[in-house]
Each structure stands twice: as C-alpha cells, then as structure tokens.
C-alpha cells in the first residue's frame, strides 16, 4: 500500500482449518464435540466429551498468516503533471501477491494507483515488454522473483533512454536501429515464384549456427546496460541490434552477406563496442551478445 500519514491495515488472511488425525473418530453429542477414547467394547466406541476444548476454539477462531511486508520504491514521472520525477514507496503484503516483481506491479496498479504506467504482456519471459531496472540490474519483471531481493525493491525504467511515463521508456531509436539492419531473409537470386512455392531447406549444421541468437526477444536489457551505447546511441547500434545483424549474416539461406557486412565495416555502428561485457551479464535469456559482436567484428575486419 502507498505510504501515507496513517497506514491502513490489510484484510485478514485466509481462514485456516485444523482437522483431527484420520485415526480419530469425531462425532457431535448434545452440541459438543467428542473424541473417541480408543476404548471399545463389543464393537462399540466409548466417547469422552470435553477433551476437544482447544480444538473447538481453534476451529471457531480463524488463523491469520503473519504479514510479510515488502517495500517497493518505484520511479514515477508524469510529463503532463509538470512535476519533477520522484521515487514513491509502496508497502505490500507478499502473502497477497504473486512471487514475481511483475505481480507486485500489477497489484499496485490495480489496487493502489491506477495512474501507474508500465509495459507487460506475456508474463512468461517471451515478449520482452516488462524490461526494466530492478535492484540495480536490467531484467524482466516477470522473471524476477521478489524473494531474491533483500531489503527494499528499487525499480527504475531502462537506463539512458527517454521516458514516456513512469517505467515506460521510448523505444523508437532502438526499433529504428533494428530496422536499419534489414532483419529479414534476403534471397534476391531466387525467382519470386520459386520463393513462394518451394520450401527453403537448411541443414541441421547450418541451422545450429543461429542458436544463441534467434532466441533474442528484443527487450533491450543488454542494449541499455552498455556504456558505449549510453555515450553514442545515435551512432553505435548496440549489442542487441548487432547480435541480430550477425544472426542474419550467419544464416545460410541469406544471399546478401557482403552488403550486410559492408554496412558495418569501418563504422562506429560496430567498432564503438569496447567488449565491456555488461550485455552478456544482464541478458535475461542467458544469451551472449558480447561473443556475437566479437565474432562480427572479426568477420568484418
């Protein structure tokens, strides 16, 4: 809940039911619970009343789970308000939310502040929409467990990008750079009719060269963790875009390899990479953009 002068109490936790072991028979006599004493006579069970006082009390009073409070410190900025950006704190009971940071963000938006803005879609680490800086590292909110973070959870938008609102960065430059590498298969030597009608086969070995690159979801976590990209976002293409450029250059079905390499040779688009390695460290899909960029530089040299 959003901190204010007086803190409201959360609603009680789920009712906990306490049951007798299956080996003990329970019946009711004159409105009081009774338990079998274990003494039997001729197949009958002798009941002793009054021994279930504690059990009866526990059934009439619901058990309340201990509150697991976690503070989320979130970057907030609305350009239409005219106010400066700020960090706003929200206190949540982790018993009432899901295990991932994205679950907490959805709860804050739904129950605390509907004006809160962030991107999300698949919740499975596939779309890349919920990329943000959590606990000092770029990652996906849907894949980041809350329990992995000790103390307060600090959440910012992806660094060194223009912010549209709150945790929503402007991805226009990133997408324009991605488009510039022509991220599609080029087969100008094959007649158009043949391209439409004939299957485009690829060997298992050729296909394996694309492993570790085609899985990229374009979340820009690696792109915005790169100091070289921070300094030259207008010239340097960045690790995510360069890895995708290498992915198409490495595709045996593509016929435009020379033109693709020519676009990068002797250019700051590629050689502004200083092999710092932040990109590989932060990739939420465990890919290795630094290695792909290194191979691309060797190929274009």
Steps between C-alpha positions, in 0.01 A plus 500: 500500500614856433651652809306786650460666840289214633560148377192290438485142616473229236213260505539179695667206338322181392317295755707201609316177578639261762387138472538200728726218384315250285550231766275683748124484457306818558131534570276754665291431812275763652668772302852423635777334301613165632801284422534125508707394797624194321313274745261262335256244631324257276569702194381822665721802550479681831499880452646747746364851477678816605842401366476709188481843659821622341409353163154657514650840578744473213215421262295800612793748469652534152879483482659812350824468304780724620532808282803490266550866422721613212570855392516583128672826408389592149601777259196712420474781247207638306606761241148644492507582871789743472662348810854372531564121503479340843544170680177382659477224761233231515463242777357163398419183690672222305234256622255685277700517178677268260869405521636721221569873491248534217230359730576776749487769230163375378366501857620857554332615178177312564457579871716799591557736207330449160707785352816289533640414153715208387509253212415130527344230288588130509625460862718211377827667395410481130382845391760718675244769582567522875873576471610742775778561750428301819734501797772663287486257207310500172268202486141390434255565783312179419814290556635676810393333829427744781665269754833536317518863612599589856369823648307752296435432132618793285348514151593742221435512123774372270796737544619769258180507297236769474206426728142529376346449844599317820663169396423539127811590293494635145621211280480693172877531446555133588238382251632733227848356546361148487318580176821639348668156495215357287398221739345276238616234256633638170497260202505722197665229286199273525198583281209632701274215391759247613531673836125471545457142384820313587601411854817673619705220649790534742734236640508418868855634521409829333197536721711446813705811418199710590472357852556760768386782270152422370373473860549875554168665594615861438433606859797745482636394841845447351476807279435737792764342725779583253709811584601535135133524408439753777770726350411457131138387456477695175797322334569168673243229424540327837534132594141389437485643148851382411426148620195495273711633212739209555204262518394591143858505370543147643182367337594265214177585318583871471681623187582857606786433741751732330260793497411444863868496601576801280250705692702438820863510385707792630195639672421617851186289464716197584841607625377714789472171689777479761417143614395614847268201536208660686270377225570134567482541876152653492326300224187342657502226233860401585627583151849632420477822295864587577621183328277563196632856466860377533446244221336765286797736542740222397290423196471864394870575562 
